[in-house]
Every structure is written in structure tokens, then in C-alpha cells.
Coordinates of C-alpha atoms in Angstrom, one line a residue:
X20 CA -65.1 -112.1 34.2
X21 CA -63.7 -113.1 37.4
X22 CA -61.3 -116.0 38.5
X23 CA -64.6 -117.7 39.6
X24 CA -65.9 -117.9 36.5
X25 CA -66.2 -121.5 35.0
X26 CA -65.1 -120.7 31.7
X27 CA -61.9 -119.0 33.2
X28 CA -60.6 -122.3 33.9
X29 CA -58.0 -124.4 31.8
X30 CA -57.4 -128.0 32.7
X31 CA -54.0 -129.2 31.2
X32 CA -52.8 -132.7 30.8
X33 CA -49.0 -132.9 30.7
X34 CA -47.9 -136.7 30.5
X35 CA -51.3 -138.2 32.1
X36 CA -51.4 -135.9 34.7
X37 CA -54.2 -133.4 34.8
X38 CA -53.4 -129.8 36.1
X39 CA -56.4 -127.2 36.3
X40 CA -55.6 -123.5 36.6
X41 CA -56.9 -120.3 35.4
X42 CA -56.3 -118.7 32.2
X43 CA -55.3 -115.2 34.2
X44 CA -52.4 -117.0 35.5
X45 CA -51.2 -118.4 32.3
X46 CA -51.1 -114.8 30.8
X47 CA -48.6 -113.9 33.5
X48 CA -45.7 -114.8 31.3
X49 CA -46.9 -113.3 27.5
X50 CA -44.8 -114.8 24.7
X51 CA -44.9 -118.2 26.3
X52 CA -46.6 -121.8 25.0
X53 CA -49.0 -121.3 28.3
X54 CA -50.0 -118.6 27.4
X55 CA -51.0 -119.3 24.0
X56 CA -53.2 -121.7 25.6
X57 CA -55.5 -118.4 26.8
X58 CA -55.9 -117.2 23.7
X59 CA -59.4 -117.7 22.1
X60 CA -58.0 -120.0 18.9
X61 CA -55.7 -122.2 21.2
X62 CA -58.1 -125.3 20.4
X63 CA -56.9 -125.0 16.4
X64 CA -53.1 -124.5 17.2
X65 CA -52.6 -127.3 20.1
X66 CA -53.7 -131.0 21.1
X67 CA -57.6 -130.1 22.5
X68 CA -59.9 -132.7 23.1
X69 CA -63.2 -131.5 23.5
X70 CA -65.2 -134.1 25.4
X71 CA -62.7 -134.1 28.4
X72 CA -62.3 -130.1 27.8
X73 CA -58.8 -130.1 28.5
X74 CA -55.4 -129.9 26.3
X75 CA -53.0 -132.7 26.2
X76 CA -48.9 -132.4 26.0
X77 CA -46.9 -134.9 26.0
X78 CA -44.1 -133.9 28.7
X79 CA -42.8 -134.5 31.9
X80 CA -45.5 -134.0 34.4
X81 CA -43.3 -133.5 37.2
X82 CA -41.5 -130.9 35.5
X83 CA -44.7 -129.2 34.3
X84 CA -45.9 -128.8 37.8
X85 CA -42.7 -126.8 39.0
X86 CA -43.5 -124.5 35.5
X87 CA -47.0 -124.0 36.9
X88 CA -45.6 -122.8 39.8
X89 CA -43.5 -120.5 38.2
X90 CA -47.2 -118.7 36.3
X91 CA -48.9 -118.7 40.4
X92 CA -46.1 -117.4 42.5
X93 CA -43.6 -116.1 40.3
X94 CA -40.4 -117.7 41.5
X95 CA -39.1 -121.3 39.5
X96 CA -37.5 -123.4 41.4
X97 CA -35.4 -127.0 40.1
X98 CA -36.8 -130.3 41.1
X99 CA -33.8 -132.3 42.6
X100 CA -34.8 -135.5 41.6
X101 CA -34.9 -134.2 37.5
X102 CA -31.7 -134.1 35.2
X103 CA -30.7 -131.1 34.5
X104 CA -30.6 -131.8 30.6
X105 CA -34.2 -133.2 31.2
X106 CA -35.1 -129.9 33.4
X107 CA -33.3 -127.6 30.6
X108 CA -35.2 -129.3 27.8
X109 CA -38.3 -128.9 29.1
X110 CA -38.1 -125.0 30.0
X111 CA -37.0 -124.5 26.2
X112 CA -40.2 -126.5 25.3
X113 CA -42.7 -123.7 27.5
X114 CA -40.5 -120.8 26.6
X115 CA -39.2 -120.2 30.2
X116 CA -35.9 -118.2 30.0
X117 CA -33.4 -120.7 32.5
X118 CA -32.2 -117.0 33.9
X119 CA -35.1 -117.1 35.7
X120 CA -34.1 -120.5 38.4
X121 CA -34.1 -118.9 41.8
X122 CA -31.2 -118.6 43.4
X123 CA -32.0 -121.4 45.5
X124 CA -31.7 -123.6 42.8
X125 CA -29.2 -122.4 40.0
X126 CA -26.7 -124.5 41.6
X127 CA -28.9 -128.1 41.5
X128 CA -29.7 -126.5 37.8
X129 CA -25.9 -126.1 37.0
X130 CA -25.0 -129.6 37.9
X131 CA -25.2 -131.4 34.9
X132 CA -23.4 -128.0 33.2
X133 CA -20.5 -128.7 35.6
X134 CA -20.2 -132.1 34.7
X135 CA -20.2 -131.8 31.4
X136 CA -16.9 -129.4 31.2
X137 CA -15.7 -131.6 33.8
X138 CA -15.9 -134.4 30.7
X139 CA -14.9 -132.3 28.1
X140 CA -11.9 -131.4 30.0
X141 CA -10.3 -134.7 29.8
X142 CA -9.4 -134.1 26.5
X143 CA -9.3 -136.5 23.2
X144 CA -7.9 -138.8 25.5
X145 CA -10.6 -141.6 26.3
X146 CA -11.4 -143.1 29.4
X147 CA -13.1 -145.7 28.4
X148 CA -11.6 -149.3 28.6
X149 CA -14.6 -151.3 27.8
X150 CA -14.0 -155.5 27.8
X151 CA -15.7 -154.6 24.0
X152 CA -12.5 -153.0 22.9
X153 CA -10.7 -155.8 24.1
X154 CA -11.6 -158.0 21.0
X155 CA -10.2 -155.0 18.6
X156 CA -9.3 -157.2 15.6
X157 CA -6.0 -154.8 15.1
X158 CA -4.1 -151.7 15.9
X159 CA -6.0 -149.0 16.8
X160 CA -9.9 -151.2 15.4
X161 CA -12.2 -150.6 17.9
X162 CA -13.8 -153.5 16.4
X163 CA -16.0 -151.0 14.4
X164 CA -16.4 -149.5 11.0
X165 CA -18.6 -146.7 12.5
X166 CA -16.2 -145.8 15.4
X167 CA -12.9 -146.1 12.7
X168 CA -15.1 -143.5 10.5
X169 CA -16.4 -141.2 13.7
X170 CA -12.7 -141.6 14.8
X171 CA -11.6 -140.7 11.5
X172 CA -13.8 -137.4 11.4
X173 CA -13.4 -136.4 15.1
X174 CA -9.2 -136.1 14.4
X175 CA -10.5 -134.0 10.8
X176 CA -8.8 -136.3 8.5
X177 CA -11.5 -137.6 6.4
X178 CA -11.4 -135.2 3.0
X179 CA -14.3 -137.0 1.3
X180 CA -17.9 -135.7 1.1
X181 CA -19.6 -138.9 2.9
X182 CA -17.1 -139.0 5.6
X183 CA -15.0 -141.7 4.3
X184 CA -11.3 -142.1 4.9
X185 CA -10.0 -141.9 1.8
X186 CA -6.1 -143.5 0.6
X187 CA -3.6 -145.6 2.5
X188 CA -2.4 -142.8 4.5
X189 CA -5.5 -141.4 5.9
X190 CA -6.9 -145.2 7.1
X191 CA -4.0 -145.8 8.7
X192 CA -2.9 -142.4 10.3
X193 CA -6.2 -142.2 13.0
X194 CA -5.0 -146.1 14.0
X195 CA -1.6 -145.9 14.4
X196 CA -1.9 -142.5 16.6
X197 CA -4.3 -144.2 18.4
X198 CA -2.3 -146.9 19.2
X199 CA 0.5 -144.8 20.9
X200 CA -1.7 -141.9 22.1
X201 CA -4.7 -143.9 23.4
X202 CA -4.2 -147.0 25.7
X203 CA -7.7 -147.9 25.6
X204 CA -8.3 -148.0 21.8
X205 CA -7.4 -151.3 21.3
X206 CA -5.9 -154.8 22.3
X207 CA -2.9 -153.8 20.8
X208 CA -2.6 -150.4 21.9
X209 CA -2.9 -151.8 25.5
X210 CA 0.3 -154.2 24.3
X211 CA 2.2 -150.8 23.6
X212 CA 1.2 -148.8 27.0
X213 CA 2.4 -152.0 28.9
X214 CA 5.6 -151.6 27.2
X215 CA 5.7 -148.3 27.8
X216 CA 5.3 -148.3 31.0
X217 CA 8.0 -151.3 31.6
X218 CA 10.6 -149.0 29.8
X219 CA 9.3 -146.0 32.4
X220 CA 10.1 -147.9 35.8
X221 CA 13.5 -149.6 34.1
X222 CA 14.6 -146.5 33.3
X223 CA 13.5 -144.5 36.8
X224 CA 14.8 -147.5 38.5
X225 CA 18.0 -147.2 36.8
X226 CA 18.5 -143.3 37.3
X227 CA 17.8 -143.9 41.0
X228 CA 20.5 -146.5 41.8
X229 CA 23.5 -144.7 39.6
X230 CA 23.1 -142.3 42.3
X231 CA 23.9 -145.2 44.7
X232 CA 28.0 -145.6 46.0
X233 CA 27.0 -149.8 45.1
X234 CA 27.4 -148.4 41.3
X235 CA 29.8 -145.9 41.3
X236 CA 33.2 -147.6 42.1
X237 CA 36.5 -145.0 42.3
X238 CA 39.0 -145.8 39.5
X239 CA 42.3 -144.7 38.7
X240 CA 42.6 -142.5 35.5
X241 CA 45.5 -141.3 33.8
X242 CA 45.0 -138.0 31.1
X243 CA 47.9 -136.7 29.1
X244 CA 48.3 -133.2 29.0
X245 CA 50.1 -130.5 26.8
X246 CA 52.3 -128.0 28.3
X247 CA 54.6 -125.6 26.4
X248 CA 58.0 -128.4 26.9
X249 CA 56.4 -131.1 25.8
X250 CA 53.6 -133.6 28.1
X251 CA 52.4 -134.5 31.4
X252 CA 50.4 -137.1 32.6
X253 CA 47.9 -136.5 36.0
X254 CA 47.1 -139.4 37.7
X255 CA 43.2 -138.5 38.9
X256 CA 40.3 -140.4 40.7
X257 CA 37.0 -140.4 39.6
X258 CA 33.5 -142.2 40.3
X259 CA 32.0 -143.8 37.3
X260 CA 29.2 -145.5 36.9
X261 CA 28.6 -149.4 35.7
X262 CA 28.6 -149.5 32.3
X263 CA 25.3 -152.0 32.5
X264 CA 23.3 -149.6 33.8
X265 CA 24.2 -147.2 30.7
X266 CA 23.4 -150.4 28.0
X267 CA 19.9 -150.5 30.2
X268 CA 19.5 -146.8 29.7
X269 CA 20.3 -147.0 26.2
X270 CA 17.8 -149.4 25.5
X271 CA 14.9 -147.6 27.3
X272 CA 15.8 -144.3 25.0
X273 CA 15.6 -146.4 22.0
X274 CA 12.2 -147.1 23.0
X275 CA 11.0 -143.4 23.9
X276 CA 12.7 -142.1 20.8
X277 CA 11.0 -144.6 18.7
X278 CA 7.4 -144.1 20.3
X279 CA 8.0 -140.4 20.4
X280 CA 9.1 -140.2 16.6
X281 CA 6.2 -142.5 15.7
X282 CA 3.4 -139.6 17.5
X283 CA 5.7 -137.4 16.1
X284 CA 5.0 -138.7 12.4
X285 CA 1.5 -139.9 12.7
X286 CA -0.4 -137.2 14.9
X287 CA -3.0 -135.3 13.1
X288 CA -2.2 -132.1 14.7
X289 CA 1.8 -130.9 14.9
X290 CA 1.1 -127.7 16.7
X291 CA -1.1 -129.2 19.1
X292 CA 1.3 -131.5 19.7
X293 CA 4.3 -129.0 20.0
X294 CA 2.6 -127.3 22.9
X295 CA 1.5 -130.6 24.9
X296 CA 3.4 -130.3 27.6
X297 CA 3.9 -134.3 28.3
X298 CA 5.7 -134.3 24.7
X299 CA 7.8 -131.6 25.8
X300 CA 8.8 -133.6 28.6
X301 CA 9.3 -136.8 26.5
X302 CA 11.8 -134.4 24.2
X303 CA 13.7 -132.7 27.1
X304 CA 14.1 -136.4 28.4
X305 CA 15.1 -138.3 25.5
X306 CA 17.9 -134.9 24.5
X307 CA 20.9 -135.2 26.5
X308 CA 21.4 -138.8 26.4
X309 CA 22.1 -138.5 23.0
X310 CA 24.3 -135.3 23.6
X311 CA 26.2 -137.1 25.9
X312 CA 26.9 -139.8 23.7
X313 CA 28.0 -137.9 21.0
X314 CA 30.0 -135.9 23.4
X315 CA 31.7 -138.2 25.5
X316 CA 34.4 -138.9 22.9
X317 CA 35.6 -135.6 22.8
X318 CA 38.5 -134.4 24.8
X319 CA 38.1 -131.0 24.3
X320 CA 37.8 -128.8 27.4
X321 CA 34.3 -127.3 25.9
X322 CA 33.0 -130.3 25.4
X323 CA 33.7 -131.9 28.9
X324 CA 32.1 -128.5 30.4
X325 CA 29.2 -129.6 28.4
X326 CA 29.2 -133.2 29.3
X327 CA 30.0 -132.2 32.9
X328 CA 26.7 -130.4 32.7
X329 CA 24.8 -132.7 30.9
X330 CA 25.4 -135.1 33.9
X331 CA 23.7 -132.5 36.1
X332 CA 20.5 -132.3 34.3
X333 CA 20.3 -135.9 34.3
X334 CA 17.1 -135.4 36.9
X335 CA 15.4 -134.5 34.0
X336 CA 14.6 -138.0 33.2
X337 CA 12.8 -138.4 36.5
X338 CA 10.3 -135.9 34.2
X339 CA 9.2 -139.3 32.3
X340 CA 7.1 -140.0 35.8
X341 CA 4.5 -137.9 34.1
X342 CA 4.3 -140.2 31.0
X343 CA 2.1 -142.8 33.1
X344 CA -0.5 -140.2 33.4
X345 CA -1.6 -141.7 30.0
X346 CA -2.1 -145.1 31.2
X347 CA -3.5 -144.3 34.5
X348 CA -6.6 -142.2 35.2
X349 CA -5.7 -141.6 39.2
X350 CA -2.8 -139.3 37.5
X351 CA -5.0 -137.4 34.9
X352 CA -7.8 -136.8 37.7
X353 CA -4.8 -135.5 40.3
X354 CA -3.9 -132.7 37.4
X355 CA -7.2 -131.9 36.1
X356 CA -7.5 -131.4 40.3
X357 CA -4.8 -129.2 40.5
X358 CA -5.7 -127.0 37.3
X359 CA -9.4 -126.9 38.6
X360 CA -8.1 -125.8 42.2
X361 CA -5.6 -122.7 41.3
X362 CA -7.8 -120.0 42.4
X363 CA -7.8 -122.1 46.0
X364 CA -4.0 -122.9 46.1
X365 CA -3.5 -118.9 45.3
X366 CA -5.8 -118.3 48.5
X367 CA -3.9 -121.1 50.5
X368 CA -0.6 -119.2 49.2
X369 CA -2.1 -116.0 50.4
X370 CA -3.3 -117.2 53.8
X371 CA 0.1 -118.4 54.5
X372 CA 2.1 -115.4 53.0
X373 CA -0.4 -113.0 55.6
X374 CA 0.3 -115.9 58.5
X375 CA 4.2 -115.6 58.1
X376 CA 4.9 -112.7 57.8
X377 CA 2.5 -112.0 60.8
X378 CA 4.2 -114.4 63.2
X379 CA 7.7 -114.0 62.1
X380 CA 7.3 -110.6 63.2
X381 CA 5.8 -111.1 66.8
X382 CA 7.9 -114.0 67.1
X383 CA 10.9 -111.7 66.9
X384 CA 9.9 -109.2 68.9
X385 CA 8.2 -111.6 71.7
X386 CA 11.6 -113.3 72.3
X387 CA 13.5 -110.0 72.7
X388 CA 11.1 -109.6 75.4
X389 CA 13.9 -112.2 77.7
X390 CA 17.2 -110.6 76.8
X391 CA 19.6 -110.4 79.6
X392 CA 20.4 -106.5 80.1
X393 CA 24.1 -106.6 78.8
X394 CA 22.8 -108.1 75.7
X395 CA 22.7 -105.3 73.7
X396 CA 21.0 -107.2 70.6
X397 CA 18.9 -108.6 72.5
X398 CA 19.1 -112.2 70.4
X399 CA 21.7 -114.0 71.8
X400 CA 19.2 -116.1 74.0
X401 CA 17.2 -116.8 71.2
X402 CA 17.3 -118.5 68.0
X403 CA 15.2 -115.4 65.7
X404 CA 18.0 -113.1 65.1
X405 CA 15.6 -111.5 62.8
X406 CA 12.4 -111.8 61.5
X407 CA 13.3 -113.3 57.5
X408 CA 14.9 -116.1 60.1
X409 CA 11.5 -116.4 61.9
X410 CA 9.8 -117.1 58.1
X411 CA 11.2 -120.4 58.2
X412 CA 9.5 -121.1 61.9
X413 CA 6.6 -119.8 61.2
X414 CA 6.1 -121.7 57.9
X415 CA 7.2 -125.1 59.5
X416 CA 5.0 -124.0 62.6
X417 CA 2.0 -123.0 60.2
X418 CA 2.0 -126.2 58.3
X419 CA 2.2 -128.4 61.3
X420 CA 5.8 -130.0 60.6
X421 CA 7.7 -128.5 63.6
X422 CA 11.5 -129.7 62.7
X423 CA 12.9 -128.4 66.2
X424 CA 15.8 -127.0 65.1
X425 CA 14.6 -123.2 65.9
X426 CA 12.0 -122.9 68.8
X427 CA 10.8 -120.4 71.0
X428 CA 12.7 -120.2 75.0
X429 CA 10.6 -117.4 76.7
X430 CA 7.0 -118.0 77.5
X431 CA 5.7 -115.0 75.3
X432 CA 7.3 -116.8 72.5
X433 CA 5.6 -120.1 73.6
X434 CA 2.4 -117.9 73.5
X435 CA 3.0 -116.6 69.8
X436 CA 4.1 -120.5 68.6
X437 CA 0.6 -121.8 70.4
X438 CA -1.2 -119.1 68.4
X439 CA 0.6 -119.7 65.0
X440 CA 0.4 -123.6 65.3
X441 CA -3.7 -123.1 65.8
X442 CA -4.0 -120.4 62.9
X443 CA -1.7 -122.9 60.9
X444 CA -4.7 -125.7 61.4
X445 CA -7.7 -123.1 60.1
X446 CA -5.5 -121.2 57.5
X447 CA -4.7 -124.7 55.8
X448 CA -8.3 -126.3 56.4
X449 CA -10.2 -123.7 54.9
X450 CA -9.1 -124.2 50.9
X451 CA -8.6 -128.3 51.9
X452 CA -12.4 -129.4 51.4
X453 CA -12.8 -127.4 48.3
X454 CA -9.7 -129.0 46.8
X455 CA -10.9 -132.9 48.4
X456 CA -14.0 -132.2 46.1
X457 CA -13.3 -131.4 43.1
X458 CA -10.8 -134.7 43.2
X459 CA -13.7 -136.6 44.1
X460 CA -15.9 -135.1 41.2
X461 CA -13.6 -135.5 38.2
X462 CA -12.6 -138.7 39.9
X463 CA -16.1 -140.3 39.8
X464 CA -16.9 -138.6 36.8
X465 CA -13.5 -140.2 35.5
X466 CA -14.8 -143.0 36.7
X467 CA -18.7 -142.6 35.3
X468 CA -16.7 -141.8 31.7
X469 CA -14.9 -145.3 31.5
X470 CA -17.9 -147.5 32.3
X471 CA -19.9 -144.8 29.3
X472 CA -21.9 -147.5 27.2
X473 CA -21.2 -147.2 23.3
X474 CA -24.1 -144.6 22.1
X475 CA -26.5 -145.1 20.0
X476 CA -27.4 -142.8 16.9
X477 CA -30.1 -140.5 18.2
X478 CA -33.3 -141.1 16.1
X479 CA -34.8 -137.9 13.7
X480 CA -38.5 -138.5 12.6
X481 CA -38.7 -139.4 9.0
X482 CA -41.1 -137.9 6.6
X483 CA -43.7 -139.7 5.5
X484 CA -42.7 -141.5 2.2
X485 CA -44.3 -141.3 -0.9
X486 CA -47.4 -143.6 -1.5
X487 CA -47.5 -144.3 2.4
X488 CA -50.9 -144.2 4.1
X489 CA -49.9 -140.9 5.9
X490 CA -48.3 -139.0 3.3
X491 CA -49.8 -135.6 3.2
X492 CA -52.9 -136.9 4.9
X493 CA -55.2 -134.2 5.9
X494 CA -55.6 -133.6 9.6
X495 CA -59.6 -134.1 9.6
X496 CA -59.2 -137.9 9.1
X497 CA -56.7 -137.8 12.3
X498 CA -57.3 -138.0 15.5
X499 CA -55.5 -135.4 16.8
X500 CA -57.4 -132.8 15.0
X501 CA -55.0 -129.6 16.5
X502 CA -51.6 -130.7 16.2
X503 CA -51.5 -131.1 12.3
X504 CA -52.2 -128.5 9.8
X505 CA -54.3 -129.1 6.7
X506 CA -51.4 -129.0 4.7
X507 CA -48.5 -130.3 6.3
X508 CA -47.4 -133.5 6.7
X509 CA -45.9 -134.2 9.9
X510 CA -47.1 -133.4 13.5
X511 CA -45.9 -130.5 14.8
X512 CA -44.2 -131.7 17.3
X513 CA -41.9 -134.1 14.9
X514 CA -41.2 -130.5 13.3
X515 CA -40.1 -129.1 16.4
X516 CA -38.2 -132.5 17.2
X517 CA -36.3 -132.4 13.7
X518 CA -35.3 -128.8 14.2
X519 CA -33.8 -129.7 17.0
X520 CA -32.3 -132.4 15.8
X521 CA -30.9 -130.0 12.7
X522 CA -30.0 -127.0 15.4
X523 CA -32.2 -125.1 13.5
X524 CA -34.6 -124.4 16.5
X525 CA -32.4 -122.0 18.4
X526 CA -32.2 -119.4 15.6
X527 CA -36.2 -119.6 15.5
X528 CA -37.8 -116.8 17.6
X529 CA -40.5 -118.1 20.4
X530 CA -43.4 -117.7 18.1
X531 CA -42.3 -119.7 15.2
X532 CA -41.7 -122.3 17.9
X533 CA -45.0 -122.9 18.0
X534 CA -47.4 -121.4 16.4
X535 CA -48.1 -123.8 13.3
X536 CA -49.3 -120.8 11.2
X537 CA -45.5 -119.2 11.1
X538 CA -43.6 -122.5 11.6
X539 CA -42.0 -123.3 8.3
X540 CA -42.3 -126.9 7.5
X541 CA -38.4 -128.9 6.3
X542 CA -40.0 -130.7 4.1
X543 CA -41.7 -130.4 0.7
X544 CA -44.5 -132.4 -0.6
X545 CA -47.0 -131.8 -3.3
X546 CA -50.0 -129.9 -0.8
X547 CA -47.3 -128.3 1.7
X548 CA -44.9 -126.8 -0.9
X549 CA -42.8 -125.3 1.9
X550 CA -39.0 -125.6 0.9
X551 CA -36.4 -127.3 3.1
X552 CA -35.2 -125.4 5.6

């Protein structure tokens, strides 16, 4: 029986679309639904109508055609005007492994992937900010009894069958973390992130002018001292800074210390929260004002060495920059950026490690070239001495600064600063671009996230209740005489839809996909006495 043969043919309609082939093609790819359509019985075990002679599936037809494609010529390519879920769904529906997307195409096919782990990388902290949320009818509501329970069982503190919070404690717990963790969660969590972030510029603003002379007036001081006869008093100078801007200071750790004790007590997770790293800076910030209060009365010489150095690491409070990363989403983008990016800042290290030590070198030796013949270092025309001097030219050179205070004076030096300046400009723009992109994908996804409608449940096919007109209906009253069985219930299909629904289709093997004779039906009825799966 040749391909000419009219009985060789197969017309399939997928969606209202009618594709004709041949049934040598569909047996290309054994173990798949297409090529259960060859088989002699396929008219019992799918959706055949016999008048137009062709089988009907309800799918993407645009998708289809591309899976057609793959049975002629062998190679499946993605349609770029598809979804990628939509595209993935649909090759688990035929049975097409998605290993076999061209190259070509794996990219377009790993799209949605990619933006998927971009979302789930942001974390349990939300990005939506929703004008909905905005009527929360108190601290941490969404407005919601479902989103207080799927809140409730995403954080694991719900210890009742049903999902239920159950006791003071556990109602309360998800809603007060959420008002200190999550600014978007509510009306009055947004009340608390605008307060947090007043007591963040007050207190940077504060740290930045004690370091100005207008707040550190010189006055006289006068300390006692022991000696072995008896005691002297040295008369001493010091700068110390307006007492106001210590009250302000004082104030704004009050704050911190009380938001950061009340995560502290209300976070569902302690060890999660030990190794955030933003808590670790809220701790390391909020520390040595309290040492230094405690020690400042203390006129032991150990404890002014240790107030003297606590007065040092007073930077660390600059640290508390990184706080407003949870109330802006610029900030969480830039480090989800800079995490996504290390393999291209390690080349961009690289690059420039390989330029400057390249340079330095013929830098040194290209400006030894003019030495004056009683020089006998041959460096005292020049500013490279040696070349771990010429790293620092070569790195300002490389990076385009060019602070002038080293520079080349003979013109085989010019040469080598022309040639560094120009490998500067391709070493850096090379990793750049990759870098620009990813910003711009987490930021519009970042973006995409916040402006997320609330989702709906997803709808799973019921069974057919008892007494209903369908309930265990045989299949030669219906319509569709090859997508039921005589004895079950429900449509195949809705079978393979609730499986999915119940993840129990991925530990089915292809066949009991769908054939109907080996699919086991989840329900059980009086004529399909199948047990639940």
C-alpha cells in the first residue's frame, strides 16, 4: 500500500482546522497520540466522526501544525507568536519529548522558563501594590479571608487539617510580619514603610553632617589623673559633636530596634531570618550605639579604647542604605542584577586583570626607551618607576578616567597609552550589554509582577453527581461515541485534565495517557468501580 493510496490518508481536525497527512508519517514517532491515530482501532479510542472521515481534537491548531511538521521533516521548531507554557502544554498533550526543539528554537522555548525563575527569585517579598490592597481593613488584611488563609499556609503556620489558622497567635503572627516585612500588604503596612523610611534619611542625614566642622566645635576639657604622689589635671582639646544630633540619633535607633525586635518576634522562620543578610545589617547598625552609650560613662582606659573604636565603625550605619531596598523595587531589581551578572563581572575582572598587567608592563619598558645615557635606572624621566606603579595607570587608562597625575612623556609611551585607552573601551563593553539586559528583564518583569491581577482558582471538572442526567451515562446515547468508554463516566479528556490538575499525570507512562483501555478512572461510581486514584 503506497502513500498514494486513498485509504493511507488521515485528515485531522485540531481546533477547527483540518490537517490531511498520511498515516506513514504519523508512525514516524511510535509511542506517540499521532501515531495511535494509525492504528486500525483508532476510531474506538479517539473523537472519529465518520461522515466527515476525519478525527477531531480540541487544541491549538497553530501549535498542531508545527507538531505535524515535526512527523514530515523531522526537526520541531517553536512558533514565536505561542507562550511557551501554551507551546509546553501542548507537546505533553501529543507525547513529544521538549528535548527534541531545534536548536534554533530552544532559546524562544526557554523564555517563559527564564521568566519564571526570574519571579521566583524575588523572594516572599511581593511586588504587587495593587490600589485593591489599599482598602485593607487592618494590619497586614489584604481585604481577604482567602488571601489571610493562602497567606497563612504559604508562611506554614496553619496546623489544622482544613487550612485554618487556628488560636490568637497563629491569626495574628502572618499579619503582623507582614506589616513590617511586606510594604505592599496593607494600608497600614504602607504607614510603617513610610516611617521607616523617614527614620532611614534622618538618621543618614544626621551621620553625614557630624562629619561636618559646623557640628563639631573644639572645647576645652580638663581630666584628673593619678600619678604615684598624688593627681594631675591635663588641660586637652577635643572636637565633640552637638549633643542634638545624638538625641536625633537616639530616636531613629529606638525606631530600628523596635521594628527589628518586632520581625525578630513575629517572623515565621528564625533561621531564615538569621542568615538574611539585610537583618544582619539592621543588627550590626543598631549595636554600637548602644555600646557606646553604655560605655561612655566609663573612665577606664579599656573602655575609652573601646569607645574610641566604636566611633570609627560609625560608617556602619550608612549600611541602613540597603533597608530601602524593601520599599523600592529599582533597589531589589539592581541586586537581583548584580547576583544574576557574577559570571560577567568575573569575566570583566578578568579582562582587566589580563589588560593591566599587559600594559603596565610595556608601559615600563616603552618609557625606558627615552632615558638620558647617565641615567643609569633609566626612570628618572618618567613617572613608571616600575611596573606595580604602571597598574594604577593602566587601570585609570583602561577604564577611561585618566586622573593625570602619571602620564606617558616619550612617544612610544604615547603609543602604548593610545593602545590601552582603545582596549579599555572593548574590554569594558563586551560584559556591559549582557549586564544592561538582565536589568531590563527583572526590571520589567518587576514591573509585569506588581501590576499581576489577583488569580483566580483554577477550575477541576467535577464528576457527574448522583441522579444527574449524565451520571454514568453510557457513551452510545452520546454524541461523541469515541471519547467515552462504556463504563466510565467522564470524557477522557476531563480524566486527563483532573490528573493534571491532581499532578498525577506525570508519574503516568505515555500509554496510560491515553489509551482509555489502561487509563484508570479517579472516580468510582456504581458501573465504573475503578477506585480513586
Amino acid at each position: 500500500m503506497g502513500q498514494g493510496d486513498e485509504s493511507e490518508r488521515i485528515v485531522i481536525n485540531v481546533g477547527g482546522t483540518r490537517h490531511q497527512t498520511y498515516r506513514s508519517t504519523l508512525r514516524t514517532l511510535p509511542g506517540t497520540r499521532l501515531a495511535w491515530l494509525a492504528e486500525p482501532d483508532a476510531h474506538s479510542h479517539f473523537d472519529y466522526d465518520p461522515r466527515a472521515d476525519e478525527f477531531f481534537f480540541d487544541r491549538h491548531p497553530g501549535v498542531f501544525a508545527h507538531i505535524l511538521n515535526y512527523y514530515r521533516t523531522g526537526k520541531l521548531h517553536c512558533p514565536a507568536d505561542v507562550c511557551g507554557p501554551l507551546y509546553e502544554e501542548e507537546l505533553a498533550f501529543w507525547g513529544i519529548d521538549e528535548t527534541d526543539v531545534e536548536p534554533c528554537c530552544w532559546m524562544t522555548y526557554r523564555q517563559h522558563r527564564d521568566a519564571e525563575e526570574a519571579l521566583d527569585s524575588f523572594g516572599g517579598a511581593p511586588l504587587d501594590n495593587s490600589a485593591d490592597d489599599a482598602d485593607a481593613d487592618g494590619p497586614g488584611d489584604s481585604g481577604d479571608g482567602e488571601d489571610e488563609l493562602e497567606m497563612t499556609k504559604r508562611l506554614a503556620l496553619s496546623d489544622s487539617p482544613d487550612g485554618r489558622p487556628g488560636g490568637f497567635w497563629r491569626r495574628w503572627q502572618p499579619r503582623i510580619w507582614a506589616l513590617f516585612e511586606d510594604p505592599y500588604s496593607s494600608r497600614y503596612a504602607r504607614y510603617v514603610a513610610f516611617a521607616s523610611l523617614f527614620f532611614i534619611l534622618v538618621s543618614i542625614t544626621t551621620f553625614c553632617l557630624e562629619t561636618h566642622e559646623r557640628f563639631n566645635p573644639i572645647v576645652n576639657k580638663t581630666e584628673i589623673e593619678n600619678v604615684r604622689n598624688g593627681t594631675q589635671v591635663r588641660y586637652y582639646r577635643e572636637a565633640e559633636t552637638e549633643a542634638f544630633l545624638t538625641y536625633i540619633e537616639g530616636v531613629c535607633v529606638v525606631w530600628f530596634t523596635f521594628e527589628f525586635l518586632m520581625r525578630v518576634v513575629f517572623c515565621p522562620n528564625k533561621v531564615e531570618f538569621i542568615k538574611n543578610s539585610l537583618n544582619i545589617i539592621d543588627f550590626v547598625a543598631i549595636l554600637p550605639f548602644y555600646l557606646e552609650v553604655g560605655l561612655s560613662g566609663l573612665s577606664s582606659k579599656a573602655a575609652k579604647d573601646v569607645l574610641g573604636f566604636l566611633r570609627v565603625v560609625r560608617f556602619v550605619r550608612i549600611l541602613r542604605i540597603f533597608k530601602l531596598t524593601r520599599h523600592f523595587v529599582g533597589l531589589r531589581v539592581l541586586g537581583h542584577t548584580l547576583r544574576a551578572s557574577t559570571n560577567e563581572f568575573l569575566l570583566l575582572i578578568i579582562f582587566l586583570a589580563l589588560g593591566v598587567l599587559i600594559f603596565a608592563t610595556m608601559i615600563y619598558y616603552a618609557e625606558r626607551i627615552g632615558a638620558q645615557p647617565n641615567d643609569p635606572s633609566a626612570s628618572e624621566h618618567t613617572h613608571f618607576k616600575n611596573i606595580p606603579i604602571g597598574f594604577w595607570w593602566a587601570v585609570v587608562t583602561m577604564t577611561t578616567l585618566g586622573y593625570g597625575d602619571m602620564y606617558p612623556q616619550t612617544w612610544s609611551g604615547m603609543l602604548v597609552g593610545a593602545l590601552c585607552a582603545l582596549a579599555g573601551v572593548l574590554t569594558i563593553a563586551m560584559p556591559v550589554p549582557v549586564i544592561v539586559n538582565n536589568f531590563g528583564m527583572y526590571y520589567s518583569l518587576a514591573m509585569a509582577k506588581q501590576k499581576l491581577p489577583k488569580k483566580k482558582k483554577k477550575h477541576i471538572p467535577r464528576p457527574p453527581q448522583l441522579g444527574s442526567p449524565n451520571y454514568c451515562k453510557s457513551v452510545v446515547n452520546s454524541p461523541h461515541h469515541s471519547t467515552q468508554s462504556d463504563t466510565c463516566p467522564l470524557a477522557q479528556e476531563e480524566i486527563l485534565e483532573i490528573n493534571r490538575a491532581v499532578g498525577l499525570l506525570d508519574h503516568l507512562p505515555w500509554t496510560a495517557r491515553s489509551a482509555p483501555s489502561v487509563l484508570p478512572c479517579p472516580f468510582t461510581c456504581v458501573s465504573c468501580p475503578s477506585p480513586l486514584l
